[in-house]
Amino acid sequence: MSKKFYITTPIYYVNARPHIGHTYTTIACDTVARRQRMLGADTFFLTGTDEHGQKIERAAQAAGKTPQQYADEISGEFRKLWKRMGISNDDFIRTTEERHKKRAQELFRRIRDNGYIYKGTYTGQYCVSDELYVDGAQPGDPCPSCGRITETVHEENYFFKLSAFQDKLLELYANPQFVRPETRRNEVISFVRSGLRDLSISRSTFSWGIPVPDDPKHVIYVWLDALANYITAIGYGSSHAGAQEAFKKYWPADVHMIGKEIVRFHCVYWPAFLLAAGLPLPKAIVAHGWLLFEESKMSKSRGNIVRTETILDVLGADALRYFLLREVVFGQDGSFSFDALVQRYNSDLANGLGNLASRTLTMINRYFKGEVPYPSHAAARTSSDDAISEIASKTITEFGTLFDQFQFSRALEATWGLVAAVDKYIVENEPWALGEKQDNESRARLATVLYTSAEALRIATALAHPVMPDATARIWEQMGLGDIQKFPLADLAWGQLRLGTKLGDIRPVFPRADKSAIERMQQMEDQQRGPVDEESKEAGSRHTMPATAKAPAVAVPSAAGVAVDGGKISIDDFSKVELRVGVVKVAERVPKSDKLLRLEIDIGTEVRQVVAGIAEAYAPEPLVGRKVVIVANLAPRKLRGLESNGMIVAASLEGGRPVLASFLEDVPVGARLK
Ligand SMILES: [Zn+2]
């Protein structure tokens, strides 16, 4: 019987459209799943979307949709993107599906029946953005995880006896495989050592969630709901025999792969929920770092979220997969830029693996009529041939070890070490010169050199297949080896390339990308943000205050009756403009607008709604908690049907990009600027 392997991505929260960060996690899991399938494991790869919670309810409301419509739309985008990328997930779970809701309720019931849930009252701070209870925080305190201002909640809740699991959890972390990498494990250990308080696991002040069994006034805490997906998707809590069978077969998960920002939920809450339910624990929780975005030199005015589609359009999925796994040290933060992507593509793929494939196969075509030649008798061998077979055999072992430790970058580095060694070997042995000669010795030598090169190419291709499924499948076909997905990777060894194998049609797999590739990707990202239209002119000029002299008439509203004398105004005129320090409490996109954000800004005396044309330069989430300067006495006006009371002060850079005014020192909210 074959070994089973169950791997999961986090289910993605539908508050944001898919971007390259989601793609990174999904690619990493897909690669691991593909390798396991090639190794013969009965593999189950799960991904999906997390669709409940207060944040979704609010976002839907702001977008003028029902939460279900909103979730359907964004979940659909994830499915579309994974399909386009050829992600090999075996299931896609949505937490709004009936199967999930029923089974998550079953989990709640089981934990309650086991005595780990009780009713109590929760008064404290809650971060809606992270859907996180912040113990010990005071009203107005920021969330320790994201820095946004927490909200005070006071409600009757169901509580989970998390405190009962402190020692058991610490025992689990003694196993260094359970939480990886080490830095995350230490973080979790110190969090649990500092003491665990019982956790509120229901909410009653909003309704977008799974009702608590037998008490539908409450909905299940969105994290308990979401984490349950890992078992509900494979049949936990189902009464169907097939589903029960699947659960028995695949649970516990071999790997939960997550981003480092959700470590606490996965490494503390989730194992505690499972322990409380009497269920087996996952074998490993592996956290990766964040992808950071470097500003491309090509453009001064871009946001920092890169869409995956742009890269797919220009370089294809394989290039992105290779880049992310090779360039980023898994577990640490890594940076992304179009420049680095194209550079890596050209050096490693076009000039590396792609070039090795085309020159080797072309020469076999030319000198041996497209059939893999016989690596001749001992006399035609040199130590350089043996060196290649040794490096190849070592690479097979090393790749496996590193890959299984999630050291994708080093595993690929080892494989590309083999590619580089073969390149050097070809240059030194000059098969093109041997090919010009007709004597038997030269022919025998040529056969050995090309066989050795082709065999090394085959091994590098097989190892790289899970990382670049499409390109490697094409190289495999060109080598006349059939369907690479059927190749039993566990058996991979030097010398399996059969003599006389007839090559297929040879076509370049990685055409070289020139500078225009970077420009094209840049342009596509810019176009996505749309041309400057009326809305942006209106919003940009009225609702952000240009610091340059470009638009004084806007900066100083004529409605204020300002007397202009030779372009100068008096101090009295200036003092008519009431500039105050405010703090952003709420920030969200205005539906159907690429340019506008709706902000709620606390200016000390009141909270103002301001609609600002800064959505292209600032993502809404990180603005929450940020101090800004606003023109407080501007006459209200309507934008997209929303009343805007005041305007945020920003510098207006080339192309109209706004940069918000801020202070180096800390300033109190409500302070007036004079
Ligand atoms: Zn937070």
Coordinates of C-alpha atoms and ligand atoms in Angstrom, one line a residue, residues 127 129-130 132 143-148, ligand 1:
C127 CA -8.9 43.4 16.0
S129 CA -8.8 43.0 10.5
D130 CA -7.0 39.9 12.0
L132 CA -8.1 38.4 16.8
C143 CA -3.4 45.4 17.6
P144 CA 0.0 43.9 18.4
S145 CA -0.1 41.9 15.2
C146 CA -1.0 44.6 12.6
G147 CA -0.9 47.9 14.4
R148 CA -4.5 48.8 13.6
Ligands
ZN1 ZN -4.7 43.3 13.8

